[in-house]
PDB file of C-alpha atoms and ligand atoms in Angstrom:
ATOM      1  CA  MET A  98      18.756  19.908  -2.882  1.00  0.00           C
ATOM      2  CA  VAL A  99      17.017  20.530   1.218  1.00  0.00           C
ATOM      3  CA  SER A 100      17.692  17.266   3.111  1.00  0.00           C
ATOM      4  CA  SER A 101      14.674  16.742   5.281  1.00  0.00           C
ATOM      5  CA  SER A 102      16.906  13.930   7.431  1.00  0.00           C
ATOM      6  CA  ALA A 103      19.529  15.495  10.341  1.00  0.00           C
ATOM      7  CA  GLU A 104      22.214  13.258   8.262  1.00  0.00           C
ATOM      8  CA  PRO A 105      21.967  15.259   4.107  1.00  0.00           C
ATOM      9  CA  GLY A 106      22.092  12.446   1.253  1.00  0.00           C
ATOM     10  CA  MET A 107      20.679   9.773   4.274  1.00  0.00           C
ATOM     11  CA  ILE A 108      17.624   8.669   2.703  1.00  0.00           C
ATOM     12  CA  GLN A 109      19.419   8.502  -0.785  1.00  0.00           C
ATOM     13  CA  ALA A 110      21.299   5.934   1.220  1.00  0.00           C
ATOM     14  CA  ARG A 111      18.795   3.379   2.825  1.00  0.00           C
ATOM     15  CA  TRP A 112      16.564   3.315  -0.956  1.00  0.00           C
ATOM     16  CA  GLN A 113      19.976   2.530  -2.201  1.00  0.00           C
ATOM     17  CA  ALA A 114      21.034  -0.197   0.064  1.00  0.00           C
ATOM     18  CA  ILE A 115      16.964  -1.784  -0.062  1.00  0.00           C
ATOM     19  CA  GLN A 116      17.240  -1.147  -3.980  1.00  0.00           C
ATOM     20  CA  ALA A 117      20.532  -3.308  -4.251  1.00  0.00           C
ATOM     21  CA  GLU A 118      18.481  -5.396  -1.882  1.00  0.00           C
ATOM     22  CA  CYS A 119      15.083  -5.723  -3.624  1.00  0.00           C
ATOM     23  CA  PRO A 120      15.175  -8.775  -6.786  1.00  0.00           C
ATOM     24  CA  ASN A 121      14.128  -6.797 -10.542  1.00  0.00           C
ATOM     25  CA  ALA A 122      10.950  -8.622 -10.056  1.00  0.00           C
ATOM     26  CA  LEU A 123       9.508  -6.457  -6.081  1.00  0.00           C
ATOM     27  CA  ASN A 124       8.328  -3.310  -6.881  1.00  0.00           C
ATOM     28  CA  LEU A 125       9.289  -0.742  -3.860  1.00  0.00           C
ATOM     29  CA  LEU A 126       6.673   1.245  -2.491  1.00  0.00           C
ATOM     30  CA  ALA A 127       8.295   3.942  -0.378  1.00  0.00           C
ATOM     31  CA  VAL A 128       5.510   4.608   2.689  1.00  0.00           C
ATOM     32  CA  SER A 129       5.856   9.029   2.560  1.00  0.00           C
ATOM     33  CA  LYS A 130       3.053   8.955   5.724  1.00  0.00           C
ATOM     34  CA  GLY A 131       4.337  11.240   8.456  1.00  0.00           C
ATOM     35  CA  HIS A 132       6.775  12.828   6.449  1.00  0.00           C
ATOM     36  CA  PRO A 133       7.967  15.989   4.523  1.00  0.00           C
ATOM     37  CA  ALA A 134       7.361  17.068   0.828  1.00  0.00           C
ATOM     38  CA  VAL A 135      10.332  17.263   0.602  1.00  0.00           C
ATOM     39  CA  ALA A 136      11.465  13.856   1.147  1.00  0.00           C
ATOM     40  CA  VAL A 137       9.589  12.081  -1.361  1.00  0.00           C
ATOM     41  CA  ARG A 138      11.467  14.947  -3.444  1.00  0.00           C
ATOM     42  CA  GLU A 139      14.404  13.557  -2.606  1.00  0.00           C
ATOM     43  CA  LEU A 140      13.042  10.269  -4.127  1.00  0.00           C
ATOM     44  CA  ALA A 141      12.049  11.438  -6.541  1.00  0.00           C
ATOM     45  CA  ASP A 142      15.166  12.790  -7.988  1.00  0.00           C
ATOM     46  CA  MET A 143      16.748   9.161  -7.328  1.00  0.00           C
ATOM     47  CA  GLY A 144      14.259   7.267  -9.793  1.00  0.00           C
ATOM     48  CA  GLN A 145      11.202   6.540  -7.273  1.00  0.00           C
ATOM     49  CA  ILE A 146       7.884   6.822  -8.858  1.00  0.00           C
ATOM     50  CA  ASP A 147       5.267   4.905  -6.442  1.00  0.00           C
ATOM     51  CA  PHE A 148       4.189   6.474  -2.594  1.00  0.00           C
ATOM     52  CA  GLY A 149       2.476   6.261  -0.415  1.00  0.00           C
ATOM     53  CA  GLU A 150       0.328   7.210   2.247  1.00  0.00           C
ATOM     54  CA  SER A 151      -2.470   6.395   4.625  1.00  0.00           C
ATOM     55  CA  ARG A 152      -4.221   9.793   5.451  1.00  0.00           C
ATOM     56  CA  VAL A 153      -6.314  11.790   2.562  1.00  0.00           C
ATOM     57  CA  GLN A 154      -5.979  14.888   5.025  1.00  0.00           C
ATOM     58  CA  GLU A 155      -2.283  15.009   4.902  1.00  0.00           C
ATOM     59  CA  ALA A 156      -1.101  13.111   1.427  1.00  0.00           C
ATOM     60  CA  LEU A 157      -3.027  16.401  -0.094  1.00  0.00           C
ATOM     61  CA  PRO A 158      -1.377  19.498   0.096  1.00  0.00           C
ATOM     62  CA  LYS A 159       1.910  17.280  -0.456  1.00  0.00           C
ATOM     63  CA  GLN A 160       0.269  16.132  -3.670  1.00  0.00           C
ATOM     64  CA  LYS A 161       0.564  19.671  -4.185  1.00  0.00           C
ATOM     65  CA  GLU A 162       3.224  20.838  -3.701  1.00  0.00           C
ATOM     66  CA  LEU A 163       5.005  18.524  -5.610  1.00  0.00           C
ATOM     67  CA  SER A 164       2.404  18.427  -7.994  1.00  0.00           C
ATOM     68  CA  ASP A 165       5.731  19.580 -10.521  1.00  0.00           C
ATOM     69  CA  LEU A 166       6.341  16.396 -10.780  1.00  0.00           C
ATOM     70  CA  THR A 167       3.949  14.493 -13.123  1.00  0.00           C
ATOM     71  CA  GLN A 168       5.995  10.873 -12.531  1.00  0.00           C
ATOM     72  CA  LEU A 169       4.897  10.356  -9.084  1.00  0.00           C
ATOM     73  CA  ARG A 170       1.976   7.487  -8.544  1.00  0.00           C
ATOM     74  CA  TRP A 171      -0.086   7.600  -5.590  1.00  0.00           C
ATOM     75  CA  HIS A 172      -1.119   4.386  -3.323  1.00  0.00           C
ATOM     76  CA  PHE A 173      -3.585   4.392  -0.466  1.00  0.00           C
ATOM     77  CA  ILE A 174      -2.993   2.307   2.392  1.00  0.00           C
ATOM     78  CA  GLY A 175      -4.385   3.585   4.876  1.00  0.00           C
ATOM     79  CA  ARG A 176      -8.327   2.056   6.362  1.00  0.00           C
ATOM     80  CA  LEU A 177     -10.788   4.687   4.234  1.00  0.00           C
ATOM     81  CA  GLN A 178     -14.234   5.695   5.574  1.00  0.00           C
ATOM     82  CA  ALA A 179     -16.081   5.518   3.438  1.00  0.00           C
ATOM     83  CA  ASN A 180     -16.518   9.978   3.049  1.00  0.00           C
ATOM     84  CA  LYS A 181     -13.148   9.734   2.212  1.00  0.00           C
ATOM     85  CA  VAL A 182     -13.648   7.426  -1.022  1.00  0.00           C
ATOM     86  CA  ARG A 183     -13.962  11.105  -3.452  1.00  0.00           C
ATOM     87  CA  ALA A 184     -11.104  12.423  -2.685  1.00  0.00           C
ATOM     88  CA  VAL A 185      -9.714   9.686  -1.774  1.00  0.00           C
ATOM     89  CA  VAL A 186      -9.876   8.173  -5.746  1.00  0.00           C
ATOM     90  CA  ARG A 187      -9.151  11.292  -7.322  1.00  0.00           C
ATOM     91  CA  ALA A 188      -6.107  11.982  -5.673  1.00  0.00           C
ATOM     92  CA  PHE A 189      -5.048   7.896  -6.257  1.00  0.00           C
ATOM     93  CA  PRO A 190      -4.096   5.711  -9.325  1.00  0.00           C
ATOM     94  CA  VAL A 191      -3.687   1.875  -6.563  1.00  0.00           C
ATOM     95  CA  ILE A 192      -5.578   1.720  -3.404  1.00  0.00           C
ATOM     96  CA  HIS A 193      -4.581  -1.407  -1.305  1.00  0.00           C
ATOM     97  CA  SER A 194      -6.159  -1.198   1.974  1.00  0.00           C
ATOM     98  CA  ILE A 195      -9.502  -2.156   0.331  1.00  0.00           C
ATOM     99  CA  ASP A 196     -11.464  -5.274   3.554  1.00  0.00           C
ATOM    100  CA  SER A 197     -14.965  -4.774   2.201  1.00  0.00           C
ATOM    101  CA  GLN A 198     -17.304  -5.851   0.129  1.00  0.00           C
ATOM    102  CA  GLU A 199     -18.860  -2.809   1.084  1.00  0.00           C
ATOM    103  CA  LEU A 200     -15.787  -0.408   0.624  1.00  0.00           C
ATOM    104  CA  ALA A 201     -15.421  -2.045  -2.820  1.00  0.00           C
ATOM    105  CA  GLU A 202     -19.236  -1.503  -4.668  1.00  0.00           C
ATOM    106  CA  ARG A 203     -19.056   2.400  -3.066  1.00  0.00           C
ATOM    107  CA  ILE A 204     -15.151   2.330  -4.938  1.00  0.00           C
ATOM    108  CA  SER A 205     -16.496   1.253  -8.324  1.00  0.00           C
ATOM    109  CA  ARG A 206     -19.599   3.396  -8.261  1.00  0.00           C
ATOM    110  CA  ILE A 207     -17.512   6.623  -7.180  1.00  0.00           C
ATOM    111  CA  ALA A 208     -14.554   5.864  -9.733  1.00  0.00           C
ATOM    112  CA  LEU A 209     -17.139   5.248 -12.601  1.00  0.00           C
ATOM    113  CA  GLU A 210     -18.554   8.730 -11.926  1.00  0.00           C
ATOM    114  CA  GLU A 211     -14.204   9.946 -11.580  1.00  0.00           C
ATOM    115  CA  GLY A 212     -14.210   8.607 -14.960  1.00  0.00           C
ATOM    116  CA  LYS A 213     -11.799   6.071 -12.933  1.00  0.00           C
ATOM    117  CA  ILE A 214     -10.737   2.360 -12.642  1.00  0.00           C
ATOM    118  CA  PRO A 215      -8.169   2.667  -9.704  1.00  0.00           C
ATOM    119  CA  GLU A 216      -6.258  -0.360 -10.185  1.00  0.00           C
ATOM    120  CA  ALA A 217      -7.094  -1.867  -6.406  1.00  0.00           C
ATOM    121  CA  PHE A 218      -4.981  -5.023  -3.648  1.00  0.00           C
ATOM    122  CA  PHE A 219      -8.272  -6.617  -1.541  1.00  0.00           C
ATOM    123  CA  GLN A 220      -6.925  -6.227   2.181  1.00  0.00           C
ATOM    124  CA  VAL A 221      -7.244  -9.639   3.582  1.00  0.00           C
ATOM    125  CA  LYS A 222      -6.938 -10.947   7.345  1.00  0.00           C
ATOM    126  CA  LEU A 223      -4.516 -14.509   7.341  1.00  0.00           C
ATOM    127  CA  ARG A 224      -4.770 -14.483  11.654  1.00  0.00           C
ATOM    128  CA  ASP A 225      -7.130 -12.771  14.328  1.00  0.00           C
ATOM    129  CA  ASP A 226      -5.729  -9.137  14.517  1.00  0.00           C
ATOM    130  CA  PRO A 227      -8.737  -7.034  16.205  1.00  0.00           C
ATOM    131  CA  ALA A 228      -6.693  -4.224  15.198  1.00  0.00           C
ATOM    132  CA  LYS A 229      -7.026  -4.556  11.265  1.00  0.00           C
ATOM    133  CA  GLY A 230      -9.889  -5.134   8.900  1.00  0.00           C
ATOM    134  CA  GLY A 231      -9.699  -7.552   6.168  1.00  0.00           C
ATOM    135  CA  TRP A 232     -11.055 -10.497   5.124  1.00  0.00           C
ATOM    136  CA  GLU A 233     -10.713 -13.578   5.413  1.00  0.00           C
ATOM    137  CA  PRO A 234      -9.838 -15.605   3.091  1.00  0.00           C
ATOM    138  CA  ASP A 235     -13.216 -17.794   3.016  1.00  0.00           C
ATOM    139  CA  ALA A 236     -15.053 -14.427   3.230  1.00  0.00           C
ATOM    140  CA  LEU A 237     -12.955 -13.099   0.246  1.00  0.00           C
ATOM    141  CA  ARG A 238     -13.699 -16.178  -1.869  1.00  0.00           C
ATOM    142  CA  GLU A 239     -17.207 -15.721  -0.863  1.00  0.00           C
ATOM    143  CA  VAL A 240     -17.647 -12.261  -1.958  1.00  0.00           C
ATOM    144  CA  TRP A 241     -14.558 -12.832  -5.774  1.00  0.00           C
ATOM    145  CA  GLN A 242     -17.147 -13.298  -7.859  1.00  0.00           C
ATOM    146  CA  HIS A 243     -19.023 -10.150  -7.137  1.00  0.00           C
ATOM    147  CA  LEU A 244     -15.891  -8.229  -6.698  1.00  0.00           C
ATOM    148  CA  GLN A 245     -14.472  -8.663  -9.734  1.00  0.00           C
ATOM    149  CA  THR A 246     -17.843  -7.756 -11.092  1.00  0.00           C
ATOM    150  CA  LEU A 247     -17.658  -4.090 -10.228  1.00  0.00           C
ATOM    151  CA  PRO A 248     -16.473  -2.130 -13.269  1.00  0.00           C
ATOM    152  CA  GLY A 249     -15.163   0.793 -11.698  1.00  0.00           C
ATOM    153  CA  LEU A 250     -12.078  -1.308 -10.509  1.00  0.00           C
ATOM    154  CA  LYS A 251      -8.707  -3.018 -11.582  1.00  0.00           C
ATOM    155  CA  PRO A 252      -8.371  -6.197  -8.755  1.00  0.00           C
ATOM    156  CA  ILE A 253      -4.439  -6.906  -9.322  1.00  0.00           C
ATOM    157  CA  GLY A 254      -3.543  -7.975  -5.903  1.00  0.00           C
ATOM    158  CA  LEU A 255      -3.979  -9.284  -2.320  1.00  0.00           C
ATOM    159  CA  MET A 256      -2.345  -6.724   0.549  1.00  0.00           C
ATOM    160  CA  THR A 257      -1.824  -7.684   4.405  1.00  0.00           C
ATOM    161  CA  MET A 258      -0.209  -6.657   7.540  1.00  0.00           C
ATOM    162  CA  ALA A 259       1.689  -9.476   9.986  1.00  0.00           C
ATOM    163  CA  PRO A 260      -0.210  -8.532  13.584  1.00  0.00           C
ATOM    164  CA  LEU A 261       1.902  -7.356  16.245  1.00  0.00           C
ATOM    165  CA  GLY A 262       3.585  -9.906  17.777  1.00  0.00           C
ATOM    166  CA  VAL A 263       3.868 -12.445  15.447  1.00  0.00           C
ATOM    167  CA  GLU A 264       6.799 -14.681  15.209  1.00  0.00           C
ATOM    168  CA  ALA A 265       9.779 -15.166  12.537  1.00  0.00           C
ATOM    169  CA  SER A 266       8.939 -18.266  11.533  1.00  0.00           C
ATOM    170  CA  ASP A 267       4.703 -17.592  10.863  1.00  0.00           C
ATOM    171  CA  ARG A 268       5.294 -14.236  10.370  1.00  0.00           C
ATOM    172  CA  GLN A 269       7.246 -16.123   6.705  1.00  0.00           C
ATOM    173  CA  THR A 270       3.707 -19.103   7.000  1.00  0.00           C
ATOM    174  CA  LEU A 271       1.162 -16.295   6.632  1.00  0.00           C
ATOM    175  CA  PHE A 272       3.025 -14.582   4.327  1.00  0.00           C
ATOM    176  CA  HIS A 273       3.127 -18.054   2.456  1.00  0.00           C
ATOM    177  CA  ASP A 274      -0.514 -18.149   2.489  1.00  0.00           C
ATOM    178  CA  CYS A 275      -0.904 -15.177   1.065  1.00  0.00           C
ATOM    179  CA  ARG A 276       0.721 -15.684  -2.211  1.00  0.00           C
ATOM    180  CA  THR A 277      -1.527 -18.876  -2.005  1.00  0.00           C
ATOM    181  CA  LEU A 278      -4.606 -16.976  -2.243  1.00  0.00           C
ATOM    182  CA  ALA A 279      -3.889 -14.496  -4.159  1.00  0.00           C
ATOM    183  CA  ASP A 280      -1.853 -17.714  -6.876  1.00  0.00           C
ATOM    184  CA  GLU A 281      -5.951 -19.392  -6.571  1.00  0.00           C
ATOM    185  CA  LEU A 282      -7.626 -15.794  -6.724  1.00  0.00           C
ATOM    186  CA  ASP A 283      -5.520 -15.428 -10.138  1.00  0.00           C
ATOM    187  CA  LEU A 284      -4.048 -12.356  -8.435  1.00  0.00           C
ATOM    188  CA  THR A 285      -0.580 -11.156  -9.235  1.00  0.00           C
ATOM    189  CA  HIS A 286       0.078  -9.026  -6.584  1.00  0.00           C
ATOM    190  CA  CYS A 287       1.130  -9.485  -2.718  1.00  0.00           C
ATOM    191  CA  SER A 288       1.424  -6.036  -1.136  1.00  0.00           C
ATOM    192  CA  MET A 289       3.046  -7.154   1.796  1.00  0.00           C
ATOM    193  CA  GLY A 290       6.034  -6.797   4.295  1.00  0.00           C
ATOM    194  CA  MET A 291       6.665  -3.331   5.487  1.00  0.00           C
ATOM    195  CA  SER A 292      10.511  -1.940   7.143  1.00  0.00           C
ATOM    196  CA  GLY A 293      11.142  -4.996   9.305  1.00  0.00           C
ATOM    197  CA  ASP A 294       9.703  -7.487   7.650  1.00  0.00           C
ATOM    198  CA  TRP A 295      10.040  -7.087   4.083  1.00  0.00           C
ATOM    199  CA  LYS A 296      13.128  -9.312   3.174  1.00  0.00           C
ATOM    200  CA  GLN A 297      11.049 -11.991   4.435  1.00  0.00           C
ATOM    201  CA  ALA A 298       8.068 -10.646   2.752  1.00  0.00           C
ATOM    202  CA  ALA A 299      10.011 -10.936  -0.650  1.00  0.00           C
ATOM    203  CA  LYS A 300      11.618 -14.111  -0.048  1.00  0.00           C
ATOM    204  CA  ALA A 301       7.404 -15.615   0.273  1.00  0.00           C
ATOM    205  CA  GLY A 302       6.261 -14.260  -3.061  1.00  0.00           C
ATOM    206  CA  ALA A 303       5.106 -10.215  -2.548  1.00  0.00           C
ATOM    207  CA  THR A 304       5.572  -7.938  -5.876  1.00  0.00           C
ATOM    208  CA  TRP A 305       5.449  -5.100  -3.624  1.00  0.00           C
ATOM    209  CA  VAL A 306       6.181  -4.251  -0.264  1.00  0.00           C
ATOM    210  CA  ARG A 307       5.872  -1.023   1.310  1.00  0.00           C
ATOM    211  CA  VAL A 308       8.359   0.430   3.338  1.00  0.00           C
ATOM    212  CA  GLY A 309       8.245   3.808   5.574  1.00  0.00           C
ATOM    213  CA  SER A 310      10.369   4.663   8.977  1.00  0.00           C
ATOM    214  CA  GLY A 311      13.595   2.329   6.827  1.00  0.00           C
ATOM    215  CA  LEU A 312      13.964   5.343   4.361  1.00  0.00           C
ATOM    216  CA  PHE A 313      13.005   8.049   5.988  1.00  0.00           C
ATOM    217  CA  GLY A 314      13.199   7.535   9.169  1.00  0.00           C
ATOM    218  CA  PRO A 315      10.779   7.467  11.969  1.00  0.00           C
ATOM    219  CA  ARG A 316       7.891   9.256  12.397  1.00  0.00           C
ATOM    220  CA  PRO A 317       7.960  12.850  14.044  1.00  0.00           C
ATOM    221  CA  GLU A 318       4.326  10.799  15.566  1.00  0.00           C
ATOM    222  CA  ARG A 319       2.558   6.924  15.656  1.00  0.00           C
ATOM    223  CA  LEU A 320       1.012   7.112  12.411  1.00  0.00           C
ATOM    224  CA  LEU A 321      -0.609   3.920  11.883  1.00  0.00           C
TER     225      LEU A 321
HETATM  226  C1  PLP B 141       3.443   2.588   8.293  1.00  0.00           C
HETATM  227  C2  PLP B 141       2.235   2.210   6.744  1.00  0.00           C
HETATM  228  C3  PLP B 141       3.717   0.650   6.180  1.00  0.00           C
HETATM  229  C4  PLP B 141       4.869   1.391   6.014  1.00  0.00           C
HETATM  230  O1  PLP B 141       5.370   1.117   7.135  1.00  0.00           O
HETATM  231  P1  PLP B 141       7.104   1.099   8.076  1.00  0.00           P
HETATM  232  O2  PLP B 141       7.064   0.364   9.170  1.00  0.00           O
HETATM  233  O3  PLP B 141       7.443   2.057   8.539  1.00  0.00           O
HETATM  234  O4  PLP B 141       7.671   0.056   6.892  1.00  0.00           O
HETATM  235  C5  PLP B 141       3.327  -0.408   5.071  1.00  0.00           C
HETATM  236  N1  PLP B 141       2.056  -0.362   5.091  1.00  0.00           N
HETATM  237  C6  PLP B 141       1.387   0.246   5.910  1.00  0.00           C
HETATM  238  C7  PLP B 141      -0.529   0.167   6.130  1.00  0.00           C
HETATM  239  C8  PLP B 141       0.814   1.534   6.783  1.00  0.00           C
HETATM  240  O5  PLP B 141       0.645   2.065   7.786  1.00  0.00           O
END
């Protein structure tokens, strides 16, 4: 097995360390954006099934290279442009980043055409953050009934990201707010927490944490 990192086995060692700290009910999404297929393979060898990607043009060739690993489940976590919806629906059974009604409707329509029903996380914005998309809680409540009627997606949870520079205590509150909103909407899953804050998110009720650099090491380029 060829290792993609300087120190052989580093990725696997980090994965074991995180798994050891992960409560049973918590799912670890390995965010492989910016890292090659060989790195995904290393974790697949350990039993990791769920991988997250945020750019279609990067993900598709990687998925092709790994097509022998039929057990892998790919999660789309990036900002989703309208013209990429069909490609995403074809290649990703789970989408974490649905951030508008228009996008939700489009995904549903195209998913039905493709004979798919992706699992859907709705992205919420719990603090002002011009850099990020997502619903404010009241805006989501307003369209919630409608979103639930869309036949081509299966709502399972909320996804959120803390704005850069949020203090630890406020970050904790933000994660709690996401959990509370998910409970109100009767959604099981909260996708929240990344390499730097996944433990906080877990304490606040995350069911999925999205960890990239904490597993694979620093990304070669700054990828959103
Ligand atoms: C890149 C990314 C992550 C992982 O970030 P790390 O800090 O490397 O763990 C998680 N969620 C989303 C939406 C991302 O784009």
